[in-house]
Structure formats: structure tokens, C-alpha cells
Short mmCIF file of C-alpha atoms and ligand atoms in Angstrom, two decimals:
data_model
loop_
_atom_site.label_atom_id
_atom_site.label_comp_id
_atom_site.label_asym_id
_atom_site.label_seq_id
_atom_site.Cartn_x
_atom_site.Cartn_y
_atom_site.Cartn_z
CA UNK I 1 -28.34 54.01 -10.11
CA UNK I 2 -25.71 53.29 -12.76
CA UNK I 3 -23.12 50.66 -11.17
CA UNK I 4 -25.83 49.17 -8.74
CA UNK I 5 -27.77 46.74 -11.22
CA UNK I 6 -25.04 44.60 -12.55
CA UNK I 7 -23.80 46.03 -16.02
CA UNK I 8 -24.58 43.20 -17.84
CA UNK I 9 -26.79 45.04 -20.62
CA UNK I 10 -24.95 48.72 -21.32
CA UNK I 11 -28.94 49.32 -21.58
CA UNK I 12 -30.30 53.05 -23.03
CA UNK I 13 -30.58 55.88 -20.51
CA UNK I 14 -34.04 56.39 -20.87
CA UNK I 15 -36.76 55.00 -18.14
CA UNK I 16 -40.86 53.73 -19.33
CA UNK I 17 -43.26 54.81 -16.61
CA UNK I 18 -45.98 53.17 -18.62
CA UNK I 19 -47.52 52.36 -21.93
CA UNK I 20 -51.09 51.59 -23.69
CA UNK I 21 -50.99 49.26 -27.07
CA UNK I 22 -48.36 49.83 -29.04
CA UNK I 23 -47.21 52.84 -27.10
CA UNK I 24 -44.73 53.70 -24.36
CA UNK I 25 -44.23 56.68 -22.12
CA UNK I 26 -41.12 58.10 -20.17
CA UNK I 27 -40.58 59.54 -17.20
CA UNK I 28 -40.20 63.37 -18.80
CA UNK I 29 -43.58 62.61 -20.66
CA UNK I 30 -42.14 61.87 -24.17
CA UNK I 31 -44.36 59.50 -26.04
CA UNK I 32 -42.60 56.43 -28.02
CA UNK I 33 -43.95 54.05 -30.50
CA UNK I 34 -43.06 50.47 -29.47
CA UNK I 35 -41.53 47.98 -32.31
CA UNK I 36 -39.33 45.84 -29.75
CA UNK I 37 -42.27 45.06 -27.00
CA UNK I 38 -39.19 43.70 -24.30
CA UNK I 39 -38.04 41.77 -26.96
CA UNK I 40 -41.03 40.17 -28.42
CA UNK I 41 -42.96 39.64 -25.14
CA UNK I 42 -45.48 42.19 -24.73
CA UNK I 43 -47.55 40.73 -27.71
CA UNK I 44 -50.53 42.02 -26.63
CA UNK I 45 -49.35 45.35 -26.04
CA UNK I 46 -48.87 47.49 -23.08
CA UNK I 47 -51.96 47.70 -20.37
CA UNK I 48 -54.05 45.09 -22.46
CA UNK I 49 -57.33 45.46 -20.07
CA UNK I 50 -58.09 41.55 -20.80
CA UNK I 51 -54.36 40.21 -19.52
CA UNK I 52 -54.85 42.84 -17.04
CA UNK I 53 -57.75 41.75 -15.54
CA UNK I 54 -56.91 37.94 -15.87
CA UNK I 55 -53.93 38.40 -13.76
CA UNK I 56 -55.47 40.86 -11.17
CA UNK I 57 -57.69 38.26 -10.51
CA UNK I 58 -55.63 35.85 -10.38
CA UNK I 59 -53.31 37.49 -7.64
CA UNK I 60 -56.42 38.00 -5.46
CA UNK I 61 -56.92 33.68 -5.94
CA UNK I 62 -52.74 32.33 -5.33
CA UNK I 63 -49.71 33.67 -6.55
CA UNK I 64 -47.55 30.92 -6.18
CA UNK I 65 -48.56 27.28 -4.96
CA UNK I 66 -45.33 25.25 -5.35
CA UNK I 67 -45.39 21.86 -7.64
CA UNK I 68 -45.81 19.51 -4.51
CA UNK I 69 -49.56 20.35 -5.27
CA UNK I 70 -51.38 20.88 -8.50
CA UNK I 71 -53.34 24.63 -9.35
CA UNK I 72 -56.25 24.36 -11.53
CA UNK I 73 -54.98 27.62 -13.29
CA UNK I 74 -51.94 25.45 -13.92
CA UNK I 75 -54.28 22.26 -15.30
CA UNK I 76 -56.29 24.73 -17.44
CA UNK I 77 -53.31 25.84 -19.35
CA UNK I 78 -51.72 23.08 -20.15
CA UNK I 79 -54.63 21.36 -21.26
CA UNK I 80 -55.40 24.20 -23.31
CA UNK I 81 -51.69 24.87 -25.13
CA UNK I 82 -51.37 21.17 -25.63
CA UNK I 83 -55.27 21.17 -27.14
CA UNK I 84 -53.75 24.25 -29.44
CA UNK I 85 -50.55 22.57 -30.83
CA UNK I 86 -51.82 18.70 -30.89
CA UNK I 87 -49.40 18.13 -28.49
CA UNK I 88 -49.31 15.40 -25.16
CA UNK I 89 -47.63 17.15 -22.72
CA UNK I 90 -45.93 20.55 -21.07
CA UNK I 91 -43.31 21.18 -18.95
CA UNK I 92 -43.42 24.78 -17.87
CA UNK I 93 -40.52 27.13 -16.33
CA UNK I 94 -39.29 30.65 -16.54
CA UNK I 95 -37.66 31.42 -19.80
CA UNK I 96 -36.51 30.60 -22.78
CA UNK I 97 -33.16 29.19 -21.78
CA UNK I 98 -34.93 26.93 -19.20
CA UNK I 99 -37.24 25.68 -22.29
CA UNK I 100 -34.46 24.72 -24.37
CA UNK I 101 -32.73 23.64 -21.38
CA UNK I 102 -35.46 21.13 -21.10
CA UNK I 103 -35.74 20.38 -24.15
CA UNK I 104 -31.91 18.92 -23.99
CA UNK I 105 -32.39 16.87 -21.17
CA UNK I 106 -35.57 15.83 -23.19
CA UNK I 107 -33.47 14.68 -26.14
CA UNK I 108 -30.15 13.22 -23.79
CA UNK I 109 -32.34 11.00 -21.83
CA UNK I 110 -34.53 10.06 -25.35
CA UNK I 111 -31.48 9.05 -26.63
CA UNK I 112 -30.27 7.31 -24.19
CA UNK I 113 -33.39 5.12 -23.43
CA UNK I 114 -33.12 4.25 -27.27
CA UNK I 115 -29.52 3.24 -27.11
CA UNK I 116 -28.80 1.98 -23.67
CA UNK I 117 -28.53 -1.48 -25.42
CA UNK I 118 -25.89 -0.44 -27.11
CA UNK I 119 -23.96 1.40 -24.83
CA UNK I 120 -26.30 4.51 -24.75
CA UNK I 121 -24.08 6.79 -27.23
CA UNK I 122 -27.14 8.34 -29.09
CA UNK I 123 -26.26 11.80 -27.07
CA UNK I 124 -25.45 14.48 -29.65
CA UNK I 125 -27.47 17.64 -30.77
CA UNK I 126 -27.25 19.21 -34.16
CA UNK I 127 -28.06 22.83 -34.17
CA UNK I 128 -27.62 25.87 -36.91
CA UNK I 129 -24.91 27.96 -37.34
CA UNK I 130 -26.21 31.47 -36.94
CA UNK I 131 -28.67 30.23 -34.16
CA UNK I 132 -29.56 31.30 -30.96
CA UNK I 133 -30.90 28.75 -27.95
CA UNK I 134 -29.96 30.94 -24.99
CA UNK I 135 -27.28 31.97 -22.21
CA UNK I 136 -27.11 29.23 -20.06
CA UNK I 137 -23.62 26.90 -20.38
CA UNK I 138 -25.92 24.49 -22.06
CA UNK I 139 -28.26 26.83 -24.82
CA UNK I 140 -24.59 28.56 -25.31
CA UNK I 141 -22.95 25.61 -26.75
CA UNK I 142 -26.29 24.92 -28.30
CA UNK I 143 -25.81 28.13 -29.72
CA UNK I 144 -24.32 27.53 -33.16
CA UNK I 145 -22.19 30.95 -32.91
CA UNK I 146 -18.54 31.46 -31.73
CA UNK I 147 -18.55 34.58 -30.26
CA UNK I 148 -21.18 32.87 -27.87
CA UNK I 149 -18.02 30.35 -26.49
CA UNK I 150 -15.57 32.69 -25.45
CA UNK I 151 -12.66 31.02 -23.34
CA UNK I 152 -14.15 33.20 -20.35
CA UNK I 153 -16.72 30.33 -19.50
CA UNK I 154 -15.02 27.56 -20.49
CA UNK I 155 -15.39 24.47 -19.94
CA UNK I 156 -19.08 23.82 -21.80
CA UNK I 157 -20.74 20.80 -21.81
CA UNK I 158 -19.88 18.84 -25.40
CA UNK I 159 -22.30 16.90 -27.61
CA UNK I 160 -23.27 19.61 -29.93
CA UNK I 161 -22.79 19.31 -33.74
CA UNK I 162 -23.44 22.53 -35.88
CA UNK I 163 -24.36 22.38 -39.66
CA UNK I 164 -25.30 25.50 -42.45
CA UNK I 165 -28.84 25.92 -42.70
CA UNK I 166 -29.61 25.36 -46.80
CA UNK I 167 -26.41 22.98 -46.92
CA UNK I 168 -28.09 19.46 -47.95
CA UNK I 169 -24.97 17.62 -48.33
CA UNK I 170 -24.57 18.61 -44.54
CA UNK I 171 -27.97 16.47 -43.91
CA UNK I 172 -26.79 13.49 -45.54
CA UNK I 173 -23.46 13.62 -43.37
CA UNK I 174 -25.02 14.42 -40.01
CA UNK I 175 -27.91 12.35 -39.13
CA UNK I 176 -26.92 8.60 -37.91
CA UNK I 177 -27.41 6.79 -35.39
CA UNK I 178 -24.81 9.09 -32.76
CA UNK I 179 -27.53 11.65 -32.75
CA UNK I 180 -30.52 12.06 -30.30
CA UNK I 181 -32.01 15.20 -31.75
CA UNK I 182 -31.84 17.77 -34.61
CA UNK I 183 -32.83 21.73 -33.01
CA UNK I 184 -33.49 24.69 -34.75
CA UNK I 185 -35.43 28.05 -35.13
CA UNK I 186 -37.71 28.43 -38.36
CA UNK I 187 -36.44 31.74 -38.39
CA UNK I 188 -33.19 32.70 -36.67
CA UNK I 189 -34.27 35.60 -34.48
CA UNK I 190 -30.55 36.97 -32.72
CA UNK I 191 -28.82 35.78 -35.91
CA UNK I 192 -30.62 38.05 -37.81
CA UNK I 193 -33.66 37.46 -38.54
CA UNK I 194 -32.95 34.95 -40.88
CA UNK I 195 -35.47 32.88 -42.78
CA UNK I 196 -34.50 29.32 -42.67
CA UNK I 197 -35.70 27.40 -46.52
CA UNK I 198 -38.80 25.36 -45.88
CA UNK I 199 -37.71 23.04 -47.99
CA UNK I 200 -34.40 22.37 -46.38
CA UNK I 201 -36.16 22.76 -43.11
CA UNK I 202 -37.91 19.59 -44.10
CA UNK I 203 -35.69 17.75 -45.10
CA UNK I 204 -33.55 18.37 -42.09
CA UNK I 205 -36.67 17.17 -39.95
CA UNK I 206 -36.96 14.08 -42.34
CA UNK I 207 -33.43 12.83 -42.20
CA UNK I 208 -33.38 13.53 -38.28
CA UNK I 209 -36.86 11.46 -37.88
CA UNK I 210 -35.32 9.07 -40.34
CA UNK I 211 -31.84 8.43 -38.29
CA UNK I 212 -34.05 8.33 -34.85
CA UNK I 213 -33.59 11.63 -33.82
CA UNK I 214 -36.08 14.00 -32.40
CA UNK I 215 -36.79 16.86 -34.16
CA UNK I 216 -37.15 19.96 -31.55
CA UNK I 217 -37.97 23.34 -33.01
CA UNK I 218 -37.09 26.58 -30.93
CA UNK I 219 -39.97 28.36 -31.14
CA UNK I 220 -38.90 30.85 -28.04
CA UNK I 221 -38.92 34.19 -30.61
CA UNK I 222 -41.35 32.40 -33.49
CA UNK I 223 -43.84 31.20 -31.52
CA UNK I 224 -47.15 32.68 -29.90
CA UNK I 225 -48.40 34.34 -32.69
CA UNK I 226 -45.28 36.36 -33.61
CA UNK I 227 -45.09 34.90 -37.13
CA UNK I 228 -48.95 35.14 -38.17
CA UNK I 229 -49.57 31.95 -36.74
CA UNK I 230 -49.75 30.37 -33.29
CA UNK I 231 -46.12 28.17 -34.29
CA UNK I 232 -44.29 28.68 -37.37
CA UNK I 233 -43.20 24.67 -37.32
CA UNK I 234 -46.94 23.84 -37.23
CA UNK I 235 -47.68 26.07 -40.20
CA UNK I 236 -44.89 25.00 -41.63
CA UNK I 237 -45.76 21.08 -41.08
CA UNK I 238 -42.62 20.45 -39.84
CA UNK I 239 -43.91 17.76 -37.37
CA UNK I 240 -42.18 18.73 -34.17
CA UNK I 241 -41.95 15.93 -31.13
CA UNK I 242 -41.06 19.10 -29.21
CA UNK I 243 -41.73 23.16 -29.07
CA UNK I 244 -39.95 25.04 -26.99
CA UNK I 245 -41.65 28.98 -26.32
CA UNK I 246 -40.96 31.58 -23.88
CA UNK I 247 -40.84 35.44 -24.48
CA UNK I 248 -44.22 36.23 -25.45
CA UNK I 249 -46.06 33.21 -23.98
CA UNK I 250 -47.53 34.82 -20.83
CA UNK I 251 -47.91 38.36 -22.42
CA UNK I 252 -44.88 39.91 -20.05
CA UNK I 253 -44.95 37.27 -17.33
CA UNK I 254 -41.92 35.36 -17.24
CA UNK I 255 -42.72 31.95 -17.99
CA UNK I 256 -41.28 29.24 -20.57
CA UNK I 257 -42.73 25.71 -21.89
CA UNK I 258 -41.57 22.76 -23.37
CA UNK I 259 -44.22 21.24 -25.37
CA UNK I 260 -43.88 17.75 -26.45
CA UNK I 261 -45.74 14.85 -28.20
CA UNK I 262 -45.11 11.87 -30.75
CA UNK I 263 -41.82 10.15 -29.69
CA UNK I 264 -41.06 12.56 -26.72
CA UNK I 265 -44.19 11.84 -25.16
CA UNK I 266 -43.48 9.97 -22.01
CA UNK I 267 -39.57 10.33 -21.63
CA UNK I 268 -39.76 12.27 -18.69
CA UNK I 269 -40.71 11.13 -15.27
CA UNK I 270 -40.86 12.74 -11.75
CA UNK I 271 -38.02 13.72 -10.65
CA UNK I 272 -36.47 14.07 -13.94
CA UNK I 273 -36.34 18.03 -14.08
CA UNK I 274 -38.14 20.58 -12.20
CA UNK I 275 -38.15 24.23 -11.52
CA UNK I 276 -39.70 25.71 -8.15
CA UNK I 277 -41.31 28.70 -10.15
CA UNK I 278 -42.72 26.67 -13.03
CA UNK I 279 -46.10 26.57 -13.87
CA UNK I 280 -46.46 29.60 -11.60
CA UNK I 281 -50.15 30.07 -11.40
CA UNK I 282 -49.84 33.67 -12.12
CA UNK I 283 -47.70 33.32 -15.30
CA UNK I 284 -50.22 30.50 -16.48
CA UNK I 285 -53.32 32.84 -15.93
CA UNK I 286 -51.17 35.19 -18.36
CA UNK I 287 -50.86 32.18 -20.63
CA UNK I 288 -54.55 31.43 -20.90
CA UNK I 289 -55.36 35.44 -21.47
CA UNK I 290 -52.86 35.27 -24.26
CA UNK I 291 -53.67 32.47 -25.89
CA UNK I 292 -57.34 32.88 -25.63
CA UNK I 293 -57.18 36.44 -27.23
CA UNK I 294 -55.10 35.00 -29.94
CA UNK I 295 -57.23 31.89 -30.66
CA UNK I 296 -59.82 34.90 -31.34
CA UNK I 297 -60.86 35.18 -34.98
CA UNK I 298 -58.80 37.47 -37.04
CA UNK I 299 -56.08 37.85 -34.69
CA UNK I 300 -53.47 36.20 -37.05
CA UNK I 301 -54.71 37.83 -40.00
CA UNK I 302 -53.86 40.94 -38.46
CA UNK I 303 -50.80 40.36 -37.73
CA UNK I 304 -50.06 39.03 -41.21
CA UNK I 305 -51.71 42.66 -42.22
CA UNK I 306 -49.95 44.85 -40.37
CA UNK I 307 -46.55 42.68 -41.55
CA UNK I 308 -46.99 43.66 -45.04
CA UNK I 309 -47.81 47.02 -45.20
CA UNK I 310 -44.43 47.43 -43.10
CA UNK I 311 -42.60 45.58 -45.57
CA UNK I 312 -44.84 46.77 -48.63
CA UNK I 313 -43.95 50.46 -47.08
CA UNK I 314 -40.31 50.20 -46.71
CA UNK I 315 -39.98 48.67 -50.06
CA UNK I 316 -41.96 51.39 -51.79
CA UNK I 317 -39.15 53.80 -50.34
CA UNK I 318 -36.95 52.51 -52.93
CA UNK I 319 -34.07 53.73 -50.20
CA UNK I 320 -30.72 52.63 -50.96
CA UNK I 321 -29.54 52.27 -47.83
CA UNK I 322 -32.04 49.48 -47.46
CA UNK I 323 -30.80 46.05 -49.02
CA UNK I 324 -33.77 43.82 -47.75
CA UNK I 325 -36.84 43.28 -45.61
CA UNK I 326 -37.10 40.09 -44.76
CA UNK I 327 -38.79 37.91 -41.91
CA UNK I 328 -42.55 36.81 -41.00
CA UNK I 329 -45.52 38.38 -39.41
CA UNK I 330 -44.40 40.97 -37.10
CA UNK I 331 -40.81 39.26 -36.64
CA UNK I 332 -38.98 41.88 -39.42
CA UNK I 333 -35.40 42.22 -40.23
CA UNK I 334 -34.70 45.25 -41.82
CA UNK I 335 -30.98 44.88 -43.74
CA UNK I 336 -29.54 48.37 -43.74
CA UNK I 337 -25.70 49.74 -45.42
CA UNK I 338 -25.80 52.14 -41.73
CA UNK I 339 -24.54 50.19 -38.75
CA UNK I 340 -28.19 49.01 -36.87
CA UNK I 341 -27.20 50.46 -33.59
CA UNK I 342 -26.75 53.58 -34.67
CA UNK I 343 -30.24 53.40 -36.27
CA UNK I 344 -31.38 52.05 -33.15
CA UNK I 345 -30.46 54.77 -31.26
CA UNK I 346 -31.35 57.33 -33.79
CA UNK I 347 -35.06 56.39 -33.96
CA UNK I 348 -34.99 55.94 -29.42
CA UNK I 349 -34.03 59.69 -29.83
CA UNK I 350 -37.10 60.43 -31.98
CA UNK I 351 -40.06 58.18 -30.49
CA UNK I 352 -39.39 54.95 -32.21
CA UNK I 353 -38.10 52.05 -30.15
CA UNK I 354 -36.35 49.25 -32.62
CA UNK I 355 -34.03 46.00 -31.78
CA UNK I 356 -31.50 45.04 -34.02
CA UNK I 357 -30.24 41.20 -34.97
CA UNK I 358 -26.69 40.15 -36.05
CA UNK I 359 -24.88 42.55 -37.82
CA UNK I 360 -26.44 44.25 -40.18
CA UNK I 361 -30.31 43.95 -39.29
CA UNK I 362 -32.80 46.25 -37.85
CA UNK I 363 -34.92 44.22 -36.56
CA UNK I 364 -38.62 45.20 -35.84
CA UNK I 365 -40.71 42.96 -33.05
CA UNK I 366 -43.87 45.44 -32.66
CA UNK I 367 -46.81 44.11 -30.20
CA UNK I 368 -48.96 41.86 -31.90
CA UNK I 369 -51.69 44.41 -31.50
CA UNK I 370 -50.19 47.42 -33.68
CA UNK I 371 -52.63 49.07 -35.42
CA UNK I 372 -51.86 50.16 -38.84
CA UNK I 373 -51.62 53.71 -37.82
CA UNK I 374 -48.96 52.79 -35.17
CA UNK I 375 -47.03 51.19 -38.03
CA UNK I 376 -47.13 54.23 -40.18
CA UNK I 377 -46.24 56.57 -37.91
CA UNK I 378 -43.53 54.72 -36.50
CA UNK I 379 -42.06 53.84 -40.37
CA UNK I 380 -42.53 57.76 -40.65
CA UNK I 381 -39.87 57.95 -38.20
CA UNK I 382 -37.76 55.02 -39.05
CA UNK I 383 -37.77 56.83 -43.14
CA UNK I 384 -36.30 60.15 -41.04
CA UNK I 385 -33.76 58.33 -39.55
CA UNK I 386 -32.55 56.48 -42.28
CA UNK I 387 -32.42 59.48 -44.20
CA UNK I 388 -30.62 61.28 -41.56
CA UNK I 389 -27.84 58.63 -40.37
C1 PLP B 401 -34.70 34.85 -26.58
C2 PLP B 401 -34.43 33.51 -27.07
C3 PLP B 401 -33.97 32.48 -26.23
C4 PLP B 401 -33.61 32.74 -24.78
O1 PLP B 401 -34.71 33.13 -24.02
P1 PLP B 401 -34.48 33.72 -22.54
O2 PLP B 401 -35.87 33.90 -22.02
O3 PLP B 401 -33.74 35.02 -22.69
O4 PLP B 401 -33.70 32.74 -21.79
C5 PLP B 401 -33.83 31.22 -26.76
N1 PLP B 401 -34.09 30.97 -28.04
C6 PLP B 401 -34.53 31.91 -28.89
C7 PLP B 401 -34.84 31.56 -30.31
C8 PLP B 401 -34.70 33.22 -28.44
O5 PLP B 401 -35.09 34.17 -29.29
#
């Protein structure tokens, strides 16, 4: 088939027929243990008999009803994600690009609504270096990374002002009156799994409230659960007017949402931005099975658990060729001397699938459901590949 689905990935050569939990199985039979779940989307594992069941169901009720009418599947999620974050109001769609893609026109028109008086130039968006907000022209140039402009796509829309995450001189410079939002990750998932300071985190959010900004956090990778908590900017207190989520929202369905409150509340009206697909009845019957399970006691604490004996058990290695484990939850970054693709591969040879995140991270984004077993025996084989590469 090589050739015929567009090589935009230079994915693996190796096919999943299936999967339970935390595990995956190919199409000669060979059993993997799953630490990448598509990229921090299957959070509640592989054949979960609850999401299952909640979307069978649902398929046998509507698909797909279109947003010229309303579903009550639809109605029942968003009353229930905004009930879960304190927020007013969601806009769903398909992915994460589409969420922060939102989430811009969100902050352009906010801005502009606040300024218009004055000529309406409250239009720009501060972002981190290191981030990552997606592949559409917008999220690109969102994107605070170079290699994510190349020439190739030029031209990109403008408006985007990047600043070093930690750098509080950068704060006072940045935030006046030219700027209609402030965006960033709490931790920086493709850059590499990189935590960013609370403190600095706050004050960023501060000074942007303070100039009139709005302060949107990307909570596409951190969000729904991944970090031990249902948002890493609530936990955080970080205040958001807007979330942004995606990846593991609807437990495999694509689906995105751009939650919003405070400020943000009613800057959107119809007509404003749509999507045909979003708020897909199907994906939001996904949302409600995921969120429900993880509103279930103990479902955070377990994913805090199974975090640190990962990290407690690569540490007690005492390896050289790892320099750090660092990250949140079940969102690990693994900082190895080896280059992280080979690792990657490595481990896909012996049973393990991992990711990997900027340049020198392994980067581990298990199922929210591992059990501590799965996490030992697939650290037994990440130990034999590190020892081997
Ligand atoms: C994955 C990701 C995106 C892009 O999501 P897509 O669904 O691939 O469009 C945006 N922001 C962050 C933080 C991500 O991790």
C-alpha cells in the first residue's frame, strides 16, 4: 500500500489489528505494550467496554445530525464539560488545530470588540517558544518554533509574538495594550515535554489579564486527565477565559472543543465560526463516556500512581544514559544521551510502543488506564533497550 496513502508520516511498518487496555496486537500475533495510545488519545485504553457500549448505542440513535438542528447527546455534553471546568460555553470541532483555531478567532474578534474605538489594533497573540498549537497556517505561526515556518508555505498569517517561557523581563515587555491574548501549554508536549514554571506561568496570566488580554491555555495534550487532573490550568489556578482540548477528549473519536468563560464568554455569535462535523453526536457520546469514567473516584489518583512508579523506576536505574524524567501524570519525557528515535524503534521491535518529543526526549503517553503491571513490564523493556542502543 506504500505510495497510496499520502507519505506525509514515514509511519512504522507494522499494522494493530486490535488491542485491550493498555495492550495492542499485530497482524502476525505479536503482543505490544502501549505507552503512546495514538498520541495521547486512547486514554481509556483499547476496547474500553463502557466507551464501547456508549458509542454502539449511540450509532443505533444518529450518527450525524448537522448544526441546523440541536442533538440532545450534543446538549448533554456540553452542559456537562462546561459543569466540569466552571466554564460558560463550548464550541466543539474535530481536532486540536480546529480548537486552537477557534480559539484565535476567539481572541482576534475579543480584541477587536475591545479596541474598535480606537482603531481596533488589539490583534496580536503571544505564544512560547518551544510550543506547539498545530498544523494549520494559523496554529503554525502560532507555533513558537522555526522549523514549523519553512519558506515552503509561506505566506502565514502575522500577529504572533513569541517570548521564553521562565524569561520575566519578557512579561514586562510584552503585554500592552497591542495584544488580544497570551496562549500557551502548561507543559509543552511536541517541544519536549517541557514543564513550564508555575510561577512564571502566573505571572504570564497576570500581566496578560492585567494589559486586557485573554489568557487561553492549550490544553489539547494536557488536558482530559492526562496530567492527574481533568486540566492542568485549573489545577494549576491559572484562571483560563479559554481551554482548548482535543486528542483524548472523545476517547479515540475525533473531536476538539474550545471551552470558554469569564471575558470570552459571549464574543462569539452565529455565524461567527462553524464546522459541519462539530459536535458530532457520536464523538460527544464518546465525550460523556470519557468524562464520566474519569469524574469516577480514584481515577486521577491513579494516574498520578502509575506516574510515579514510572519515574520512581527509571530513576532507581541510576542509568547514565538517562539525564532526566520529567513531565506530569502519564505525560513523561524521558531525556536520554541515545538519539529518541532510535529508542523508539528499538523498544517497537521488542513489544513496547513509545513517542518521542523534541530532540532529545522519549516521551511516554500510556492510556490513562495502565495498570501498574503494564508499566513494569513495559519499563522492563524500555531498561533492555536502553541498555542495548
Ligand atoms: C496535538 C496537539 C495539537 C494539534 O492537534 P491536532 O488534533 O493534531 O490538530 C495542538 N496543540 C497541542 C498542545 C497538541 O499536543
Amino acid at each position: 500500500m506504500a505510495g497510496i496513502v499520502a507519505n506525509n508520516y514515514g509511519s512504522f511498518d507494522v499494522t494493530f489489528v486490535g488491542g485491550n487496555g493498555a495492550e495492542l496486537v499485530d497482524k502476525n500475533g505479536k503482543k505490544y505494550i502501549d505507552f503512546v495510545s495514538g498520541i495521547g488519545v486512547n486514554c481509556l485504553g483499547h476496547n474500553n467496554p463502557v466507551l464501547v457500549k456508549a458509542l454502539t448505542d449511540q450509532i443505533k440513535k444518529e450518527i450525524h445530525i448537522g448544526n441546523y438542528y440541536t442533538s440532545d447527546t450534543n446538549l448533554a455534553f456540553a452542559e456537562e464539560l462546561t459543569k466540569a471546568t466552571g466554564m460558560k460555553r463550548v464550541y466543539f470541532c474535530n481536532s486540536g488545530a480546529e480548537a486552537n483555531e477557534a480559539a484565535i478567532k476567539l481572541a482576534r474578534k475579543f480584541g477587536w470588540l475591545e479596541s474598535k474605538d480606537k482603531g481596533g489594533k488589539r490583534k496580536t497573540i503571544v505564544t512560547l517558544k518551544q510550543s506547539f498549537h498545530g498544523r494549520s497556517l494559523a496554529t503554525l505561526m502560532a507555533t513558537g518554533q522555526e522549523k514549523f515556518h519553512p519558506d515552503c508555505f509561506a505566506p502565514y498569517p502575522d500577529g504572533f509574538k513569541y517570548i521564553e517561557p521562565g524569561d520575566f523581563d519578557a512579561i514586562e515587555k510584552t503585554f500592552d495594550d497591542s495584544v488580544c491574548a497570551f496562549m500557551m501549554e502548561c507543559i509543552q508536549g511536541e517541544g519536549g515535554v517541557n514543564l513550564v514554571d508555575e510561577k512564571w506561568a502566573k505571572a504570564a496570566c497576570d500581566a496578560a489579564r492585567k494589559a486586557g488580554a485573554l489568557v487561553v491555555i492549550d490544553e489539547v495534550q494536557t488536558g482530559m486527565g492526562r496530567t492527574g487532573a481533568l486540566f492542568a490550568s485549573l489545577a494549576m489556578g491559572l484562571e483560563p477565559d479559554v481551554i482548548t482540548a482535543a486528542k483524548g477528549i472523545a476517547g479515540g473519536v475525533p473531536m476538539g472543543a474550545c471551552i470558554f468563560g469569564g471575558r470570552a464568554t459571549d464574543v462569539f455569535v452565529a455565524g461567527d465560526h462553524q464546522s459541519t462535523f462539530g459536535g458530532n453526536p457520536l464523538a460527544c457520546a464518546g465525550g460523556r463516556a470519557v468524562l464520566a469514567e474519569m469524574l469516577k473516584p480514584g481515577f486521577f489518583e491513579h494516574v498520578n500512581k502509575v506516574g510515579k512508579l514510572i519515574t520512581d523506576t527509571i530513576n532507581s536505574w541510576k542509568l547514565p544514559c538517562v539525564t532526566l524524567v520529567h513531565g506530569k501524570g502519564l505525560m513523561l519525557g524521558i531525556d536520554v544521551t541515545q538519539a529518541p528515535g532510535e529508542i523508539q524503534k528499538k523498544c517497537l521491535e521488542n513489544g513496547l510502543c513509545v513517542s518521542t518529543a523534541g530532540t532529545k526526549a522519549v516521551r511516554f503517553l500510556p492510556p490513562l488506564v495502565l495498570t501498574e503491571e503494564q508499566a513494569l513490564a513495559g519499563l522492563a523493556i524500555f531498561k533492555k533497550v536502553l541498555e542495548s542502543v
